[in-house]
Short mmCIF file of C-alpha atoms and ligand atoms in Angstrom, two decimals:
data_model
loop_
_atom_site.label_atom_id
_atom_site.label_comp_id
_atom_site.label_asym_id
_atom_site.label_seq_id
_atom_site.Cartn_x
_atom_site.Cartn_y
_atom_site.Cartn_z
CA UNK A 191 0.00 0.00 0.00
CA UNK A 192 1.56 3.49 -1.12
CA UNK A 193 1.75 6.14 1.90
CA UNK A 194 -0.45 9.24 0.72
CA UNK A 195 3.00 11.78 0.21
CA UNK A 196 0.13 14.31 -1.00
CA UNK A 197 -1.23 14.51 2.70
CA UNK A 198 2.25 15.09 3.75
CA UNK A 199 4.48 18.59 3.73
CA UNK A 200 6.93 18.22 6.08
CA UNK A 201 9.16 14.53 5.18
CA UNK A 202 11.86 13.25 7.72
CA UNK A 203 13.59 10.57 6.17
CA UNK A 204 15.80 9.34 9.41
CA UNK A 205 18.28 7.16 8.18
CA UNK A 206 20.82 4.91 9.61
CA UNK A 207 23.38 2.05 8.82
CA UNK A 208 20.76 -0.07 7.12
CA UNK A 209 20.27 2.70 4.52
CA UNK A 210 23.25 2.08 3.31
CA UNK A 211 23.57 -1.46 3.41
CA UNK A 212 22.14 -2.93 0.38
CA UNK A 213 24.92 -0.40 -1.01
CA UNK A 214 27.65 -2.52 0.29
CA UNK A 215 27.97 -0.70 3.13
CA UNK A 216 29.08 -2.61 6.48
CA UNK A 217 26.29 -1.41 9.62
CA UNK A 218 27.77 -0.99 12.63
CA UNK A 219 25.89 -4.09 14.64
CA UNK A 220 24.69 -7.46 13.98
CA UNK A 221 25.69 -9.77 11.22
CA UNK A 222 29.00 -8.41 9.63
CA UNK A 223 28.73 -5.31 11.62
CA UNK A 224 32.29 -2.99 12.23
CA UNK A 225 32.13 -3.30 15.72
CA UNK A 226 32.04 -6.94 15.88
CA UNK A 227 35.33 -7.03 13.67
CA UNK A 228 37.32 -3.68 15.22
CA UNK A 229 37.02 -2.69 19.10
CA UNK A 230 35.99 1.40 18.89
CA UNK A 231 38.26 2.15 21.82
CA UNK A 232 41.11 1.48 19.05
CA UNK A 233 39.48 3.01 16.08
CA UNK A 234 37.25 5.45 16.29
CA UNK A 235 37.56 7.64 19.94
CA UNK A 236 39.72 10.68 20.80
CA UNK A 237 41.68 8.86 23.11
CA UNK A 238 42.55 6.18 19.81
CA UNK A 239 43.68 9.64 18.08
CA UNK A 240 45.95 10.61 20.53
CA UNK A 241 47.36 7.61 21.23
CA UNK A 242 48.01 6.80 17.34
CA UNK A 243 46.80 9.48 15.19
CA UNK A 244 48.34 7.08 11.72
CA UNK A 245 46.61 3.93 12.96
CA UNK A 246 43.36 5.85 13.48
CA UNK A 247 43.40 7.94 10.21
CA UNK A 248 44.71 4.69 8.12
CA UNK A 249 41.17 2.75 9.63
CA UNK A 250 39.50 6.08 8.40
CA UNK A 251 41.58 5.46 4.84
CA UNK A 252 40.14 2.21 4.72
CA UNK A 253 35.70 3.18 5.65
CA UNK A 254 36.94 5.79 2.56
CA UNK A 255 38.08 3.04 0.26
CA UNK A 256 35.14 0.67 1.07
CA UNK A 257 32.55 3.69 0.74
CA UNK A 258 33.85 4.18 -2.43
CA UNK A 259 33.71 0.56 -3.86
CA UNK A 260 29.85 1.24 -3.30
CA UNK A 261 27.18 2.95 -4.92
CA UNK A 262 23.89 4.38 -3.85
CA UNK A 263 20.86 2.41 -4.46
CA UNK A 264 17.51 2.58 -5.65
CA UNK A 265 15.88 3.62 -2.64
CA UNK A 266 18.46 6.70 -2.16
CA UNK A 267 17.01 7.51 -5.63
CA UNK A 268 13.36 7.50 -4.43
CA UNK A 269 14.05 9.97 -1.69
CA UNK A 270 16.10 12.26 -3.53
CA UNK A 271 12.90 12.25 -5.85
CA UNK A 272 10.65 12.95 -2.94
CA UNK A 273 13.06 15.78 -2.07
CA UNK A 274 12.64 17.29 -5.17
CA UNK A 275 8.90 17.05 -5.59
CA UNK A 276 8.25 18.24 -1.70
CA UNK A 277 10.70 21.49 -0.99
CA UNK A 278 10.55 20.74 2.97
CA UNK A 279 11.76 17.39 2.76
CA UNK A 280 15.27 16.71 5.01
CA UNK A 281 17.32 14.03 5.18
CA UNK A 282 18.83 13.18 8.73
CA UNK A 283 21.39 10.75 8.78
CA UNK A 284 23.71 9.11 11.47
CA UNK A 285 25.22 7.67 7.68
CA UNK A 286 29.04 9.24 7.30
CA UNK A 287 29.58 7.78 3.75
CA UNK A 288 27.94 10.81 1.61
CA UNK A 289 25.60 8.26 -0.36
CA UNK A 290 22.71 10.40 0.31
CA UNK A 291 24.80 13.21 -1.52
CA UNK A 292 25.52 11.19 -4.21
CA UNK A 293 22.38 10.50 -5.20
CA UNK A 294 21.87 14.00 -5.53
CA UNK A 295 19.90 14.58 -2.22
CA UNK A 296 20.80 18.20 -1.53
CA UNK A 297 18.88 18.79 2.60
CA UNK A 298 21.15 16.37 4.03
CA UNK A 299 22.06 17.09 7.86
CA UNK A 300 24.86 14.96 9.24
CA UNK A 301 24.23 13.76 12.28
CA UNK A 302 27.79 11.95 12.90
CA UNK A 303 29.82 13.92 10.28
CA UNK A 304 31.58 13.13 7.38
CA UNK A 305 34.17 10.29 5.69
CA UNK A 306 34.87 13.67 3.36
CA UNK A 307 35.62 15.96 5.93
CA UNK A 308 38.79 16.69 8.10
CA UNK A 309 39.10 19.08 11.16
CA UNK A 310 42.01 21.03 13.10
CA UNK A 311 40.92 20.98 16.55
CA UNK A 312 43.92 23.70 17.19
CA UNK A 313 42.22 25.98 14.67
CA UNK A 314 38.91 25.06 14.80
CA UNK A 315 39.02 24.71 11.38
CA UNK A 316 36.73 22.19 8.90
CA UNK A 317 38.04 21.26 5.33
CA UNK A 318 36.23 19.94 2.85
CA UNK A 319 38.41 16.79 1.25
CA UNK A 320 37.52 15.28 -2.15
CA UNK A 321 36.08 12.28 -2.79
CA UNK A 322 38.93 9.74 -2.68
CA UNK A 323 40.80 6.94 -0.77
CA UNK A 324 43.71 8.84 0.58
CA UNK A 325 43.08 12.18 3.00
CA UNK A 326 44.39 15.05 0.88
CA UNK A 327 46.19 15.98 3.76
CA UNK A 328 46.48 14.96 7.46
CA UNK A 329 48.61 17.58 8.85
CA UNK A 330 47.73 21.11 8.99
CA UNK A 331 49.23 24.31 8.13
CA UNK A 332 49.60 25.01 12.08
CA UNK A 333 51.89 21.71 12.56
CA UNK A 334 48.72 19.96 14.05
CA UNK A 335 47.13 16.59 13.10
CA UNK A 336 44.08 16.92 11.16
CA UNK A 337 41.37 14.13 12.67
CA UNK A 338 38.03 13.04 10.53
CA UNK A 339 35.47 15.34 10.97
CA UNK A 340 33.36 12.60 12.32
CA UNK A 341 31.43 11.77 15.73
CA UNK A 342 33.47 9.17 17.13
CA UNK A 343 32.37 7.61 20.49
CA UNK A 344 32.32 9.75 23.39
CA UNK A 345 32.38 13.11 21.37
CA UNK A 346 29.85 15.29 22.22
CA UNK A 347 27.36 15.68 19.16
CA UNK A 348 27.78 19.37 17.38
CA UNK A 349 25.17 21.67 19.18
CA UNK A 350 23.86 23.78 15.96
CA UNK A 351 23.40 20.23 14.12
CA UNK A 352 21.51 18.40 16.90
CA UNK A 353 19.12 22.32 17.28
CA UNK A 354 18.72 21.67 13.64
CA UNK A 355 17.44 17.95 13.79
CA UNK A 356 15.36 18.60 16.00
CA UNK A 357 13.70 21.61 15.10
CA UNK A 358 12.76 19.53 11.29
CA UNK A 359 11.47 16.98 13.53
CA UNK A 360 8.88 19.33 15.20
CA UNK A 361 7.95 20.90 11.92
CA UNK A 362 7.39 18.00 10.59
CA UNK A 363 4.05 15.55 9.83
CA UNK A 364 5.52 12.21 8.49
CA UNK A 365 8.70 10.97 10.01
CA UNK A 366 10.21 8.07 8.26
CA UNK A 367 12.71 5.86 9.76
CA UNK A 368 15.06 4.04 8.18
CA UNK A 369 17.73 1.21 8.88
CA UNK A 370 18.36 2.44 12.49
CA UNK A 371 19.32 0.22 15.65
CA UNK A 372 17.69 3.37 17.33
CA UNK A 373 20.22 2.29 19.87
CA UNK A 374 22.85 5.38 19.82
CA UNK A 375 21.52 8.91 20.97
CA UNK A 376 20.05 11.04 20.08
CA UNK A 377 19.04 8.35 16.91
CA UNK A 378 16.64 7.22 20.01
CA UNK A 379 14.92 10.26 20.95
CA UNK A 380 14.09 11.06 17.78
CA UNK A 381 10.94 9.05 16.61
CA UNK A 382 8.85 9.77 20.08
CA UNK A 383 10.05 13.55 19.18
CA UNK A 384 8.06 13.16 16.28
CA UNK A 385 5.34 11.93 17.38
CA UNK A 386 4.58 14.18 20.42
CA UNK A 387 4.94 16.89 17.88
CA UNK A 388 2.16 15.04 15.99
CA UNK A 389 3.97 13.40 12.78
CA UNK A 390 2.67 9.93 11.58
CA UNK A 391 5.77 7.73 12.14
CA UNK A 392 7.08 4.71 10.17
CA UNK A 393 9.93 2.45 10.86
CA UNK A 394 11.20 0.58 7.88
CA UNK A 395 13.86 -2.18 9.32
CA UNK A 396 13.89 -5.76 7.88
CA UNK A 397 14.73 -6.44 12.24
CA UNK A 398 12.31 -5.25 15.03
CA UNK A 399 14.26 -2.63 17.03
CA UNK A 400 13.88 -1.38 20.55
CA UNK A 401 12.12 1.50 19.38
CA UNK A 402 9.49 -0.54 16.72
CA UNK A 403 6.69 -0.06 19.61
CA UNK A 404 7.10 3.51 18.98
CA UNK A 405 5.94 3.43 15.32
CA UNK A 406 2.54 4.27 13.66
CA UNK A 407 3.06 2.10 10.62
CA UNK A 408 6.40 -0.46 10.39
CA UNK A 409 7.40 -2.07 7.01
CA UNK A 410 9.61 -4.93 7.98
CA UNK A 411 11.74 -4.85 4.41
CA UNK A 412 15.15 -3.96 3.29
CA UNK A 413 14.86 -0.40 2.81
CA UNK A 414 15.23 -0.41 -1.18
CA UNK A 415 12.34 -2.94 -1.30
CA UNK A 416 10.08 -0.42 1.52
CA UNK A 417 11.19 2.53 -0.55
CA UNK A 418 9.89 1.07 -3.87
CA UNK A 419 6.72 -0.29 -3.06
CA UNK A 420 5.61 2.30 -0.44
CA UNK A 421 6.95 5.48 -1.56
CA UNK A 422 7.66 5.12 -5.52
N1 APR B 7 17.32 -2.12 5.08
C1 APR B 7 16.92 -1.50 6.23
N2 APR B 7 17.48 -1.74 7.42
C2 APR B 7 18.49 -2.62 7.47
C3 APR B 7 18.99 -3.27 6.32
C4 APR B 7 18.35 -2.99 5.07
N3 APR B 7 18.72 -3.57 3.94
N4 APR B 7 20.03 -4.07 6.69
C5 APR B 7 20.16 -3.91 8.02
N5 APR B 7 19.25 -3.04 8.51
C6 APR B 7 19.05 -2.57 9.87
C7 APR B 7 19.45 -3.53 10.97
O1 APR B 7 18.36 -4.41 11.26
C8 APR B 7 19.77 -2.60 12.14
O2 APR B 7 18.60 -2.34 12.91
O3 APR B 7 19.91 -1.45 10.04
C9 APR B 7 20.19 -1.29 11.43
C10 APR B 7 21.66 -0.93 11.58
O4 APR B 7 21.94 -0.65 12.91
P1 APR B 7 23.39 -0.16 13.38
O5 APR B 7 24.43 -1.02 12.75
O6 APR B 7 23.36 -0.07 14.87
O7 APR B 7 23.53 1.27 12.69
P2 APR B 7 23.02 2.70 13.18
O8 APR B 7 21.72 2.60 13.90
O9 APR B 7 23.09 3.59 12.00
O10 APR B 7 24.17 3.07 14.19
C11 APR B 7 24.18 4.35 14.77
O11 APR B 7 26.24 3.99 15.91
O12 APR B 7 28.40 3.13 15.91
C12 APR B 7 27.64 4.27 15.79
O13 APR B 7 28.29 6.25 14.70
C13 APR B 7 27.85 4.93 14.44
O14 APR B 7 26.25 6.11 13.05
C14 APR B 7 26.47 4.94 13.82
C15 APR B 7 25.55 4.84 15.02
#
């Protein structure tokens, strides 16, 4: 059954690991998940980055090199369809890969950052890198390493961004989830946000998650599949 998009003007597409997934893309838990194969406390903390900025930005290297390898699928298509047919349509992702991007979706807001980004924490400075394997550069002008300008665990999420999530969340009247564990904040606040501000909510997850009670409406399909016959 298609969801009515012409009762809708304010779309949240929420998407996590599972988005990306039928892409290639490793999620984070479960079956072939990252953090079954490489502990976080070496890979992806500050603490990691001090210790061994190289060993840190080489894992980094490699998330780049994998991301690449993949391509977005139909169901980023769909959305960044819906994004151009509805103007107040945003795209929240915990997703660091840029695959929403790539498929031409333009009101993206990064939840955990970005694969393509780098930072000086000296500086305070964000650069833009291009869309390759290797950094363009991990040292800065100031002498300083440059770390991935990504949420890793135990970094505090960026104020303005988290403001901005959850102001679209209020606004909004359908609130779509999609390929989320739900089980990293603020990804879990986010869907009873939504619907105390009165937005219909659907979870699409092929896997019940701890937040499926939550839902209005869940479509328990790979997200390309949910996408096509739901939304298409
Ligand atoms: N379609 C939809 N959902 C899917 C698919 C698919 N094809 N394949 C898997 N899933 C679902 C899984 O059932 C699971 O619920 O995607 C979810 C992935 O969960 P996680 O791996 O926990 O990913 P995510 O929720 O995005 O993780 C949040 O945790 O480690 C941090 O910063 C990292 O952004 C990440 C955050």
């Amino acid at each position: 059954m298609k969801i009515p998009l012409e009762h809708y003007h304010k779309i949240i597409f929420f998407t996590g690991a599972g988005m990306s997934a039928e892409s290639g893309v490793p999620t984070y838990r479960g079956r072939g998940g990252i953090w079954n194969e490489y502990k976080w406390e070496e890979y992806a903390c500050q603490n990691a980055f001090n210790k061994n900025p190289e060993f840190v930005l080489n894992f980094h290297q490699l998330r780049r090199v994998e991301a690449l390898k993949c391509n977005p699928h139909l169901g980023h298509t769909i959305i960044s369809n819906i994004e151009n047919l509805k103007k107040n349509t945003f795209i929240i992702t915990q997703n660091i890969d840029g695959m929403h991007q790539r498929a031409n979706s333009k009101n993206v807001i990064e939840l955990h950052g970005s694969l393509w980004r780098l930072r000086c924490e000296k500086e305070g400075i964000v650069i833009e890198d291009k869309m390759d394997g290797k950094f363009s550069k991990t040292i800065c002008e100031c002498g300083e390493w440059l770390r991935p300008d990504i949420i890793w665990f135990e970094d505090m999420l960026k104020e303005d961004i988290i403001l901005q999530a959850n102001q679209k969340i209020i606004e909004s009247d359908l609130f779509i989830s999609i390929g989320t564990s739900g089980m990293v904040w603020p990804a879990a606040s986010f869907p009873s946000l939504a619907k105390s501000s009165g937005s219909f909510c659907i979870e699409i997850n092929p896997e019940e998650t701890e937040l499926s009670k939550l839902y209005d409406q869940v479509i328990r399909l790979p997200a390309s599949d949910a996408l096509d016959q739901f939304f298409n």
